[in-house]
């Protein structure tokens, strides 16, 4: 709702601008910004890009894929202006010279949530002990190849159950939402960023992880080193991080 309001406000502002004077040279349309992101933030970023364009910003061609694939493509030198991934992935790209130093902007905080197939029993997730029991009882478990999956692997290792549950783990391929596997019955208990689970049908989001083991990922944006539109990308990232855009996240 906040993003739609932001879009309407921006569109109204553009429509109120004075028309060019007769005989004035035509204004060239702005060049598009090419951006790549992980799947976890694709919906909120798409809304923010629409709001950015509505207030007069450069058009953004946003491609959302698995986070590992996105980082690999940027590392390979594919022509992008902006990259939007988990903050640690942005830092690695920056250290490798693929993202401009000092250009990282933190945009979104995302919590991991847990889902079951629609109609299935909802497990107790109220405490760390209850979550561990739910994991041990689940016939199949699913998580992504992204930062949430890495954090879950470490949690299962800390609990001492990693080897026991390994045969029951179904890791979603890059770019495939875990919730899709849950909806079709391939996974009984699925873990993924809440933003990725919300739009899916056929699942029930049981809730977030207990506070003592909650997994939070910060997603950030950066300017790709070879972008010819670095200033425009910086303005885009500043817009996305501004307080006016907070409710859209």
Short mmCIF file of C-alpha atoms in Angstrom, two decimals:
data_model
loop_
_atom_site.label_atom_id
_atom_site.label_comp_id
_atom_site.label_asym_id
_atom_site.label_seq_id
_atom_site.Cartn_x
_atom_site.Cartn_y
_atom_site.Cartn_z
CA UNK A 1 0.00 0.00 0.00
CA UNK A 2 2.81 2.41 0.92
CA UNK A 3 4.61 1.72 -2.34
CA UNK A 4 1.43 2.31 -4.37
CA UNK A 5 0.94 5.61 -2.54
CA UNK A 6 4.53 6.53 -3.28
CA UNK A 7 4.01 5.69 -6.95
CA UNK A 8 0.79 7.74 -7.19
CA UNK A 9 2.45 10.72 -5.52
CA UNK A 10 5.42 10.53 -7.85
CA UNK A 11 3.21 10.22 -10.95
CA UNK A 12 1.13 13.19 -9.88
CA UNK A 13 4.28 15.23 -9.42
CA UNK A 14 5.46 14.38 -12.91
CA UNK A 15 2.11 15.24 -14.48
CA UNK A 16 2.19 18.66 -12.81
CA UNK A 17 5.49 19.61 -14.40
CA UNK A 18 5.37 22.29 -17.06
CA UNK A 19 5.41 21.20 -20.68
CA UNK A 20 8.51 22.08 -22.70
CA UNK A 21 8.45 25.46 -24.38
CA UNK A 22 7.46 25.47 -28.06
CA UNK A 23 10.51 24.91 -30.23
CA UNK A 24 12.59 23.52 -27.37
CA UNK A 25 14.93 20.66 -28.19
CA UNK A 26 13.38 17.25 -27.39
CA UNK A 27 14.60 15.57 -24.22
CA UNK A 28 16.36 12.27 -24.80
CA UNK A 29 14.89 9.38 -22.78
CA UNK A 30 17.17 8.20 -19.97
CA UNK A 31 19.22 5.05 -20.47
CA UNK A 32 17.99 1.98 -18.64
CA UNK A 33 19.85 0.69 -15.62
CA UNK A 34 20.48 -3.03 -15.73
CA UNK A 35 20.31 -4.64 -12.30
CA UNK A 36 20.52 -8.18 -10.96
CA UNK A 37 19.24 -9.43 -7.60
CA UNK A 38 18.54 -12.63 -5.72
CA UNK A 39 15.04 -14.06 -5.64
CA UNK A 40 14.59 -13.20 -1.96
CA UNK A 41 13.92 -9.52 -2.59
CA UNK A 42 12.52 -9.57 -6.11
CA UNK A 43 9.02 -8.39 -5.21
CA UNK A 44 9.99 -5.48 -2.98
CA UNK A 45 12.72 -4.41 -5.42
CA UNK A 46 10.28 -4.54 -8.33
CA UNK A 47 7.92 -2.25 -6.41
CA UNK A 48 10.72 0.12 -5.48
CA UNK A 49 11.96 0.24 -9.07
CA UNK A 50 8.44 1.09 -10.25
CA UNK A 51 8.22 3.89 -7.68
CA UNK A 52 11.66 5.14 -8.74
CA UNK A 53 10.65 5.26 -12.39
CA UNK A 54 7.34 6.95 -11.54
CA UNK A 55 9.14 9.85 -9.88
CA UNK A 56 11.32 10.39 -12.95
CA UNK A 57 14.19 8.00 -12.36
CA UNK A 58 15.91 6.03 -15.06
CA UNK A 59 14.11 2.84 -16.17
CA UNK A 60 15.42 -0.23 -14.39
CA UNK A 61 15.68 -3.63 -16.06
CA UNK A 62 15.73 -5.90 -12.99
CA UNK A 63 16.59 -9.58 -13.30
CA UNK A 64 16.09 -11.81 -10.25
CA UNK A 65 17.83 -15.18 -10.08
CA UNK A 66 19.40 -17.37 -7.43
CA UNK A 67 21.84 -15.38 -5.32
CA UNK A 68 24.77 -17.69 -6.07
CA UNK A 69 24.14 -17.39 -9.81
CA UNK A 70 23.78 -13.61 -9.57
CA UNK A 71 27.14 -13.23 -7.82
CA UNK A 72 28.80 -15.58 -10.31
CA UNK A 73 27.52 -13.57 -13.28
CA UNK A 74 28.76 -10.31 -11.81
CA UNK A 75 32.14 -11.91 -11.10
CA UNK A 76 32.27 -13.12 -14.70
CA UNK A 77 32.01 -9.53 -15.91
CA UNK A 78 28.47 -9.56 -17.28
CA UNK A 79 27.32 -6.00 -17.97
CA UNK A 80 25.22 -4.85 -15.00
CA UNK A 81 24.92 -1.40 -13.48
CA UNK A 82 23.70 -2.52 -10.07
CA UNK A 83 23.78 -5.71 -8.04
CA UNK A 84 21.47 -6.35 -5.07
CA UNK A 85 22.32 -9.32 -2.86
CA UNK A 86 22.94 -10.31 0.74
CA UNK A 87 25.39 -7.87 2.32
CA UNK A 88 28.17 -10.43 2.69
CA UNK A 89 27.91 -11.27 -1.02
CA UNK A 90 28.17 -7.57 -1.89
CA UNK A 91 31.25 -7.29 0.34
CA UNK A 92 32.89 -10.24 -1.44
CA UNK A 93 32.16 -8.70 -4.84
CA UNK A 94 33.60 -5.41 -3.61
CA UNK A 95 36.73 -7.13 -2.30
CA UNK A 96 37.16 -8.76 -5.70
CA UNK A 97 36.89 -5.44 -7.52
CA UNK A 98 33.52 -6.21 -9.13
CA UNK A 99 31.60 -3.61 -7.10
CA UNK A 100 32.85 -0.07 -6.55
CA UNK A 101 34.45 0.46 -3.16
CA UNK A 102 32.22 2.37 -0.76
CA UNK A 103 29.10 1.96 -2.91
CA UNK A 104 27.30 -0.60 -0.70
CA UNK A 105 23.92 0.60 0.57
CA UNK A 106 21.88 -1.56 2.99
CA UNK A 107 18.28 -1.80 1.80
CA UNK A 108 16.22 -4.60 3.35
CA UNK A 109 16.26 -6.73 6.50
CA UNK A 110 14.65 -10.11 5.87
CA UNK A 111 13.69 -12.78 8.40
CA UNK A 112 13.57 -16.52 7.73
CA UNK A 113 10.11 -18.04 8.13
CA UNK A 114 8.87 -21.64 8.13
CA UNK A 115 6.10 -23.09 5.99
CA UNK A 116 4.16 -26.34 5.62
CA UNK A 117 1.84 -27.50 2.87
CA UNK A 118 -1.66 -26.02 3.06
CA UNK A 119 -3.84 -28.21 5.26
CA UNK A 120 -0.93 -29.90 7.04
CA UNK A 121 -0.54 -29.82 10.81
CA UNK A 122 1.25 -26.75 12.10
CA UNK A 123 4.24 -27.69 14.24
CA UNK A 124 5.09 -25.91 17.47
CA UNK A 125 7.85 -23.39 16.79
CA UNK A 126 7.57 -21.38 19.98
CA UNK A 127 10.99 -22.22 21.40
CA UNK A 128 14.37 -23.43 20.17
CA UNK A 129 13.68 -26.86 21.69
CA UNK A 130 10.28 -27.04 19.95
CA UNK A 131 11.81 -26.08 16.60
CA UNK A 132 14.51 -28.71 16.96
CA UNK A 133 11.86 -31.33 17.67
CA UNK A 134 9.86 -30.22 14.63
CA UNK A 135 12.98 -30.54 12.46
CA UNK A 136 13.70 -34.03 13.81
CA UNK A 137 10.08 -35.10 13.25
CA UNK A 138 9.76 -33.78 9.68
CA UNK A 139 10.01 -36.46 6.96
CA UNK A 140 11.60 -33.92 4.60
CA UNK A 141 13.18 -30.50 5.09
CA UNK A 142 13.86 -27.79 2.55
CA UNK A 143 15.96 -24.65 2.39
CA UNK A 144 17.71 -22.55 -0.23
CA UNK A 145 21.28 -22.26 -1.43
CA UNK A 146 21.37 -18.64 -0.22
CA UNK A 147 22.45 -17.11 3.09
CA UNK A 148 19.47 -18.53 4.99
CA UNK A 149 20.48 -22.05 3.95
CA UNK A 150 24.05 -21.47 5.10
CA UNK A 151 22.80 -20.22 8.48
CA UNK A 152 20.47 -23.20 8.87
CA UNK A 153 23.26 -25.65 8.12
CA UNK A 154 25.33 -24.08 10.90
CA UNK A 155 22.35 -24.27 13.27
CA UNK A 156 21.78 -27.97 12.55
CA UNK A 157 25.49 -28.60 13.11
CA UNK A 158 25.36 -26.76 16.43
CA UNK A 159 22.40 -28.90 17.47
CA UNK A 160 24.37 -32.02 16.58
CA UNK A 161 21.72 -33.35 14.18
CA UNK A 162 23.24 -32.48 10.79
CA UNK A 163 24.25 -36.05 9.93
CA UNK A 164 20.94 -37.49 11.17
CA UNK A 165 18.74 -35.24 9.01
CA UNK A 166 21.03 -35.06 5.95
CA UNK A 167 19.16 -37.80 4.00
CA UNK A 168 15.88 -35.90 4.47
CA UNK A 169 17.09 -32.51 3.24
CA UNK A 170 15.89 -31.24 -0.13
CA UNK A 171 17.86 -28.19 -1.21
CA UNK A 172 15.97 -25.98 -3.63
CA UNK A 173 17.81 -25.37 -6.92
CA UNK A 174 18.99 -21.77 -7.44
CA UNK A 175 16.05 -19.55 -8.35
CA UNK A 176 13.38 -22.03 -7.20
CA UNK A 177 11.42 -20.92 -4.12
CA UNK A 178 11.40 -23.44 -1.29
CA UNK A 179 7.69 -22.73 -0.92
CA UNK A 180 7.10 -24.23 -4.37
CA UNK A 181 8.57 -27.52 -3.18
CA UNK A 182 6.41 -27.34 -0.05
CA UNK A 183 3.25 -26.65 -2.07
CA UNK A 184 3.72 -29.69 -4.28
CA UNK A 185 4.53 -32.00 -1.37
CA UNK A 186 8.25 -32.50 -2.00
CA UNK A 187 9.14 -30.82 1.30
CA UNK A 188 7.23 -31.14 4.58
CA UNK A 189 8.94 -28.30 6.46
CA UNK A 190 10.38 -25.44 4.43
CA UNK A 191 12.64 -22.59 5.53
CA UNK A 192 13.08 -19.43 3.49
CA UNK A 193 12.99 -15.64 3.58
CA UNK A 194 9.48 -14.53 4.51
CA UNK A 195 9.38 -12.26 1.45
CA UNK A 196 9.72 -15.31 -0.81
CA UNK A 197 7.02 -17.33 0.97
CA UNK A 198 4.33 -14.64 1.19
CA UNK A 199 3.16 -14.62 -2.45
CA UNK A 200 2.96 -18.40 -2.84
CA UNK A 201 -0.25 -20.42 -2.85
CA UNK A 202 -0.62 -23.92 -1.51
CA UNK A 203 1.38 -23.34 1.68
CA UNK A 204 0.77 -22.22 5.24
CA UNK A 205 3.35 -19.94 6.80
CA UNK A 206 3.59 -21.24 10.36
CA UNK A 207 5.71 -18.34 11.56
CA UNK A 208 9.21 -17.12 12.06
CA UNK A 209 11.97 -18.88 13.90
CA UNK A 210 12.14 -18.47 17.69
CA UNK A 211 14.00 -15.31 18.74
CA UNK A 212 16.94 -17.22 20.19
CA UNK A 213 17.76 -18.77 16.79
CA UNK A 214 16.20 -16.22 14.44
CA UNK A 215 17.99 -15.79 11.12
CA UNK A 216 18.06 -12.26 9.70
CA UNK A 217 19.70 -11.36 6.41
CA UNK A 218 20.55 -7.82 5.36
CA UNK A 219 20.23 -7.28 1.62
CA UNK A 220 22.27 -4.50 0.09
CA UNK A 221 22.95 -2.90 -3.25
CA UNK A 222 26.17 -1.85 -4.91
CA UNK A 223 27.42 -0.18 -8.08
CA UNK A 224 29.03 -2.59 -10.54
CA UNK A 225 32.58 -1.57 -11.32
CA UNK A 226 32.13 -1.23 -15.09
CA UNK A 227 28.81 0.62 -15.01
CA UNK A 228 28.80 3.78 -17.15
CA UNK A 229 25.92 5.09 -15.00
CA UNK A 230 27.42 4.94 -11.52
CA UNK A 231 25.87 8.23 -10.43
CA UNK A 232 22.40 7.09 -11.50
CA UNK A 233 22.82 3.82 -9.59
CA UNK A 234 23.86 5.71 -6.48
CA UNK A 235 20.72 7.84 -6.75
CA UNK A 236 18.61 4.70 -7.22
CA UNK A 237 20.10 3.03 -4.14
CA UNK A 238 19.66 6.19 -2.07
CA UNK A 239 16.01 6.28 -3.13
CA UNK A 240 15.50 2.64 -2.14
CA UNK A 241 17.12 3.24 1.26
CA UNK A 242 15.24 6.46 2.01
CA UNK A 243 12.68 6.56 4.85
CA UNK A 244 9.89 7.20 2.33
CA UNK A 245 10.46 3.70 0.92
CA UNK A 246 10.61 1.91 4.29
CA UNK A 247 6.97 0.84 4.41
CA UNK A 248 7.28 -0.85 1.03
CA UNK A 249 9.77 -3.29 2.54
#
